[in-house]
Coordinates of C-alpha atoms and ligand atoms in Angstrom, one line a residue:
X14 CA 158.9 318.2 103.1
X15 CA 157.0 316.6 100.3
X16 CA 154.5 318.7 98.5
X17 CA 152.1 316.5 97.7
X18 CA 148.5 316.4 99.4
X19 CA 150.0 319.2 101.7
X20 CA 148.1 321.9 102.8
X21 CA 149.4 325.2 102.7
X22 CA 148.5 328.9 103.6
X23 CA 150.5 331.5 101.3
X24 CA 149.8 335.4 101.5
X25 CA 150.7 337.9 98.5
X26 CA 149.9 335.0 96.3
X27 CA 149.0 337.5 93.7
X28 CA 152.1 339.0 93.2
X29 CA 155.3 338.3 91.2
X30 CA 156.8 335.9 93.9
X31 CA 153.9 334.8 95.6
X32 CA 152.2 334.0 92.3
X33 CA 155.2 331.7 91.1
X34 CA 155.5 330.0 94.6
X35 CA 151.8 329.2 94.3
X36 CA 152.0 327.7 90.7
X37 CA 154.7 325.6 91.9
X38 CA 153.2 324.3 94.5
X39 CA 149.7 323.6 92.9
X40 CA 151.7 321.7 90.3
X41 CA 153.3 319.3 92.9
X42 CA 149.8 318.1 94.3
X43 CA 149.5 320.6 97.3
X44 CA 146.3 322.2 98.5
X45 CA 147.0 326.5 98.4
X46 CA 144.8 329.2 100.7
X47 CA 146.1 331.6 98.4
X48 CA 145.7 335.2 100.4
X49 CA 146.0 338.5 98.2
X50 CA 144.1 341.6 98.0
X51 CA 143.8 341.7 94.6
X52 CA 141.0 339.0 94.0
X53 CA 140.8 338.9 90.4
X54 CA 144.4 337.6 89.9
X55 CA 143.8 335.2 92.5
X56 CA 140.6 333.9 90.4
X57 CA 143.0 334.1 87.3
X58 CA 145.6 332.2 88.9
X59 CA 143.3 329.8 90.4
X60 CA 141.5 328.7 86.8
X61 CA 145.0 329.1 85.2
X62 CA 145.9 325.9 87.8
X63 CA 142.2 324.2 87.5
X64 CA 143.8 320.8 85.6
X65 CA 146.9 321.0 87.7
X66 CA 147.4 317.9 90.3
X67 CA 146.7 320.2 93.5
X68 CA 144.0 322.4 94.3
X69 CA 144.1 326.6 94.5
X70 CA 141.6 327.9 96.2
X71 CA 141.5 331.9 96.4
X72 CA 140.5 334.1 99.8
X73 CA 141.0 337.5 98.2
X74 CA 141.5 339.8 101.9
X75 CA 143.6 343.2 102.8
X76 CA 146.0 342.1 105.4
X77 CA 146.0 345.2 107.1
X78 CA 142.4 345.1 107.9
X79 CA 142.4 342.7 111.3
X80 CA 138.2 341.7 111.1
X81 CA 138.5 340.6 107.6
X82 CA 142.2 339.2 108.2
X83 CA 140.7 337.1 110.8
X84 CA 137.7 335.9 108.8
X85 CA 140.1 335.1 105.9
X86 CA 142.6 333.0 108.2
X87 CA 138.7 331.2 109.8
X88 CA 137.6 329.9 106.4
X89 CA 141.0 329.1 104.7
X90 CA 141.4 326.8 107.5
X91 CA 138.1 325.7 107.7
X92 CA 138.5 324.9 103.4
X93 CA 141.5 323.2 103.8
X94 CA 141.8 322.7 107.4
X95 CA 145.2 322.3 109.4
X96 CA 148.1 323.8 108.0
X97 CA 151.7 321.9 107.0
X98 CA 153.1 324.9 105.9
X99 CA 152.4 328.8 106.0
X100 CA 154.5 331.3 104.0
X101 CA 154.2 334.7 105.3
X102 CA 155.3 336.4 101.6
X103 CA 153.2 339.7 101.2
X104 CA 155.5 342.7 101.6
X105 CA 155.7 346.0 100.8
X106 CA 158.7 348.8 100.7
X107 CA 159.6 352.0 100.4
X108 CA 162.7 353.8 98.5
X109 CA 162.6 357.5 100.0
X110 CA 164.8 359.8 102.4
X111 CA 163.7 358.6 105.9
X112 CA 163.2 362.3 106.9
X113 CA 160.4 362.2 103.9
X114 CA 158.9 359.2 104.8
X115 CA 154.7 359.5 105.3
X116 CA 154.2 358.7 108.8
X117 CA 151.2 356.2 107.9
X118 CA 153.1 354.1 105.4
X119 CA 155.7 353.6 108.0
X120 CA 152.8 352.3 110.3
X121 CA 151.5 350.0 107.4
X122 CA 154.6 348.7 106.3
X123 CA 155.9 347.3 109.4
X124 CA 152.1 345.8 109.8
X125 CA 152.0 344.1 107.3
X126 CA 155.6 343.0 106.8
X127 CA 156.1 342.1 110.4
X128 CA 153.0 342.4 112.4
X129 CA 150.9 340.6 109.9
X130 CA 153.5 337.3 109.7
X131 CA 153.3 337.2 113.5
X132 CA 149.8 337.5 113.5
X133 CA 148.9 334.9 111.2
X134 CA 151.8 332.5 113.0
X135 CA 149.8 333.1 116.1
X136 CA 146.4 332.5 115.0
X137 CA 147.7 328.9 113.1
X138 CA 150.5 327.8 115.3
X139 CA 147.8 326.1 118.0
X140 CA 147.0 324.0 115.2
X141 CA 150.1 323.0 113.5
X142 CA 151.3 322.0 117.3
X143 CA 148.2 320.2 118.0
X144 CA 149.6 318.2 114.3
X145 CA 153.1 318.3 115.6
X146 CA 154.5 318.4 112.0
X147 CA 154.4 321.4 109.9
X148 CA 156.8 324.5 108.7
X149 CA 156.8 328.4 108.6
X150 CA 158.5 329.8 106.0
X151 CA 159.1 334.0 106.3
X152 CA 160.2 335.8 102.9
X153 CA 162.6 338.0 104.4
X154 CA 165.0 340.1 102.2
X155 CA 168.8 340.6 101.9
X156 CA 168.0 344.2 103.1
X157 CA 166.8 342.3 106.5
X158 CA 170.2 341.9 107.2
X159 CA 172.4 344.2 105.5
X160 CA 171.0 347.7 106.3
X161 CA 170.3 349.9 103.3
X162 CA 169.9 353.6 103.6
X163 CA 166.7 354.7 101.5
X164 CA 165.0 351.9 102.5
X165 CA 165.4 352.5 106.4
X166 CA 161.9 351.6 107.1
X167 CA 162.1 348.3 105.2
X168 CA 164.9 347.0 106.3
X169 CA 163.6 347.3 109.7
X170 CA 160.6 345.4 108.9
X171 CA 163.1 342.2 107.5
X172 CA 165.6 342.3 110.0
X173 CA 162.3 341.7 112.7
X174 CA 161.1 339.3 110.7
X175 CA 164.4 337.5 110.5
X176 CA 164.5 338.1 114.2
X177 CA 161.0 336.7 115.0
X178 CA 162.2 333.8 112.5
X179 CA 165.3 332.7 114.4
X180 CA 163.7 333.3 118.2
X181 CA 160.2 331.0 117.0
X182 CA 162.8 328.3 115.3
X183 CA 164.7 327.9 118.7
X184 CA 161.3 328.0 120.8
X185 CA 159.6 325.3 118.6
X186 CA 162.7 322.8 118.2
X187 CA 161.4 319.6 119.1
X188 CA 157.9 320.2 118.2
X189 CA 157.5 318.9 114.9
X190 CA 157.5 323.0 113.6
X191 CA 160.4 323.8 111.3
X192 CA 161.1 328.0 110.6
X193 CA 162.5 329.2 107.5
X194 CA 163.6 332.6 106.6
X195 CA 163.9 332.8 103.4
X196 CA 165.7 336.4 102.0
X197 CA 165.9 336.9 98.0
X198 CA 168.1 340.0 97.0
X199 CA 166.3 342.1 94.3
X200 CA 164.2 340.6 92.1
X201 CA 162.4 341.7 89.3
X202 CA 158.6 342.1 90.7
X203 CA 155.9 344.9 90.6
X204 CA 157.0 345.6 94.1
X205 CA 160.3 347.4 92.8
X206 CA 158.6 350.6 91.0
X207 CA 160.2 353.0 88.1
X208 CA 162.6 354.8 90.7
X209 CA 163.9 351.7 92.2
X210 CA 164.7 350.0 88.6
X211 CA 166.4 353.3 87.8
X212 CA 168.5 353.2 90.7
X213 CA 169.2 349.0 90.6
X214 CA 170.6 349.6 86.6
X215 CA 172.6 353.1 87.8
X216 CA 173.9 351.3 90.5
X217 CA 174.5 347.7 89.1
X218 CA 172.5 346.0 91.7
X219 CA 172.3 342.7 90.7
X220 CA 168.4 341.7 90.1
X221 CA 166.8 338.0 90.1
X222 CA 164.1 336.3 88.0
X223 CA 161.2 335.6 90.0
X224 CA 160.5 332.3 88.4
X225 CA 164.5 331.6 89.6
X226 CA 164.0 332.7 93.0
X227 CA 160.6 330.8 93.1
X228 CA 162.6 327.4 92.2
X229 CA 165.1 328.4 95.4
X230 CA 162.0 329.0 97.6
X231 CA 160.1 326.0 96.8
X232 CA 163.6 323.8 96.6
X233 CA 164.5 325.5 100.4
X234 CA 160.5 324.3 101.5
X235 CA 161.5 320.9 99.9
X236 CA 164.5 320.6 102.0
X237 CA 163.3 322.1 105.1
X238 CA 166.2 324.7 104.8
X239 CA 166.6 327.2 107.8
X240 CA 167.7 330.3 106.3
X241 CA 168.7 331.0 103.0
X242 CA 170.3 334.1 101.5
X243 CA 169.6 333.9 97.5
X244 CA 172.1 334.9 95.1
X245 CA 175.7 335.8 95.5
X246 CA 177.6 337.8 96.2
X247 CA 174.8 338.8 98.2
X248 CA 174.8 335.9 100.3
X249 CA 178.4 336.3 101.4
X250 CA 177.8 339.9 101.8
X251 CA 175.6 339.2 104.5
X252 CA 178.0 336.9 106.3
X253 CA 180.8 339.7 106.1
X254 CA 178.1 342.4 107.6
X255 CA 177.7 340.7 110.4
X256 CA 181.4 340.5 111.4
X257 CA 182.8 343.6 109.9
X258 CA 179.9 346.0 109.7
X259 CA 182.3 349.3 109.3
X260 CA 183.4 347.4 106.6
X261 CA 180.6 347.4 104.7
X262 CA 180.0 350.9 105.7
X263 CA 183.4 352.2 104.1
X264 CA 181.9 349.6 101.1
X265 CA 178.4 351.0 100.0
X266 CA 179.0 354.6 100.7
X267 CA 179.5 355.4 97.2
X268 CA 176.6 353.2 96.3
X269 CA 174.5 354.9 98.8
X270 CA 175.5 358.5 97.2
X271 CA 174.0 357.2 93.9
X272 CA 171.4 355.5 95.4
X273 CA 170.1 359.1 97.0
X274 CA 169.5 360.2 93.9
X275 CA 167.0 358.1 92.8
X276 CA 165.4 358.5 96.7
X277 CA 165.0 361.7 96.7
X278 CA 162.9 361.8 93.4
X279 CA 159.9 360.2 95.5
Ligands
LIG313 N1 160.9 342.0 94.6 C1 162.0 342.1 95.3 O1 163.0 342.8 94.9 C2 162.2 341.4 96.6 C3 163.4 341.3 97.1 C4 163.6 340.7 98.4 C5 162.5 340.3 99.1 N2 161.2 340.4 98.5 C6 160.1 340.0 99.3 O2 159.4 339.0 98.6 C7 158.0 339.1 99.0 C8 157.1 339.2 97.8 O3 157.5 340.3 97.0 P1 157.1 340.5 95.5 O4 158.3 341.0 94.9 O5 156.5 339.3 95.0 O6 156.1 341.7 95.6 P2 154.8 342.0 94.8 O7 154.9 341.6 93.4 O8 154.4 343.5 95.1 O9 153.7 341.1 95.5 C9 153.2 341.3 96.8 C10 151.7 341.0 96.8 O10 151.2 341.3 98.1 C11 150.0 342.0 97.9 N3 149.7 342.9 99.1 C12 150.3 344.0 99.4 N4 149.6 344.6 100.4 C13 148.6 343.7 100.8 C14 147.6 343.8 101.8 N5 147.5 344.8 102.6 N6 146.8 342.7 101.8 C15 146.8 341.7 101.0 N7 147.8 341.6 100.0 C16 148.6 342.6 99.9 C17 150.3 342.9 96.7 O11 149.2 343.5 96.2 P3 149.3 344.9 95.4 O12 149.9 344.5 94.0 O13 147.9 345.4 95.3 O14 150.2 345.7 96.2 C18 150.9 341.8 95.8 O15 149.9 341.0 95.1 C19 157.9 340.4 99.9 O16 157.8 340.0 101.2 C20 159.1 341.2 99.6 O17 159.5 342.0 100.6 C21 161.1 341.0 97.3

């Protein structure tokens, strides 16, 4: 897909990937709902961008709030009108002993990093069919397909969104609607907190540049990619789980010891 005069719906636009996505994307000529509940980076991110080629335009909302949800989704579409591309990025996570989890996070996190996505798919996908040309793109994680413990609850949430990827790509071949799921290992992002940046150096969990992993998202957009798994070993990690997953059991147990440390500090 060329960039270019395309219009294009990303959520968490505020944050460390999102933001880097958007800049990109802006720079190459296309037209960005940028969705975020922090509204004054949006209106920084959006001057910042002023002289660039495309256009940002900000619709500062808290996903997990359906009304104001809906009214964001009704006037980024009616701003920039039919979507070629949406990119469900906003996430959260967690890093605790599931036992310890708080009941209501677990509710919000797989809202908004599941139930959100499929939501906003819903409410554009008449449109983008009506078009018949246009793509998804789902920020998954490698934890959406290699289960970590300590992050239970999140790696739930990615391994539904790279189920409801997969399923929505084989329902809309042949429309003109291409699905990608796209699922960086760590990177380094407010959305990793003190505990978890502990644990990633204790633990030598390799750890991305988001401006890095916003070239591979924007380069997988580009090329209409289906799924991508970013960085390696990672990537062939993820291959191997799904084979040989007692393999991998026997593998991260240690890492999993050191990594309940750091868990249990939350
Ligand atoms: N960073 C990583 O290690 C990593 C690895 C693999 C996959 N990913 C995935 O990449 C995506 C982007 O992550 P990131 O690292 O860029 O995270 P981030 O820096 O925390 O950015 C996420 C953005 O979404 C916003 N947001 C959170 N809840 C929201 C809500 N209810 N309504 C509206 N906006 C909301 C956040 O606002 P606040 O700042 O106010 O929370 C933040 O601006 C996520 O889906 C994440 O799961 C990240």
């Amino acid at each position: 897909m060329k960039l270019n005069d395309k219009t294009i719906l990303i959520t968490g636009a505020a944050g460390g990937i999102g933001m880097r996505v958007t800049q990109r994307l802006v720079r190459a000529g296309a037209k960005v709902a940028m969705l975020d509940r922090n509204g004054d980076a949006l209106e920084k991110i959006r001057l910042e961008l002023a002289d660039a080629p495309g256009e940002a335009r900000a619709f500062p909302v808290d996903l997990l709030d359906r009304e104001s949800r809906d009214e964001a989704l009704r006037q980024a579409q009616q701003a920039c009108g039919t979507f070629d591309l949406v990119i469900n990025n906003a996430g959260m996570l967690s890093f605790r002993p599931f036992a310890e989890e708080d009941p209501v996070l677990l509710e919000r996190m797989i809202q908004l990093n599941l139930a959100t996505p499929m939501l906003i798919i819903r409410a554009l996908l008449p449109d983008m069919l009506e078009k018949g040309q246009g793509r998804i793109v789902n920020i998954g994680s490698t934890f959406g397909s290699i289960g970590f413990g300590w992050f239970a609850a999140y790696s739930a949430s990615k391994a539904g969104l790279r189920g409801l990827s997969e399923a929505l790509r084989r329902e809309l071949g042949g429309s003109g609607i291409g699905v990608s799921y796209i699922a960086p290992r760590a990177v380094r992002t407010p959305l990793n907190g003190d505990r978890v940046m502990r644990m990633a150096e204790a633990t030598g969990m390799n750890m991305d540049d988001p401006e890095w992993v916003a070239d591979q998202i924007v380069a997988a957009i580009e090329k209409g990619r289906k799924e991508v798994y970013l960085g390696f070993p990672e990537s062939l990690f993820v291959r191997i789980n799904a084979l040989l997953p007692r393999l991998v059991d026997l593998a991260v147990a240690g890492q999993m010891r050191v990594m309940g440390k750091f868990a249990r500090e939350g």
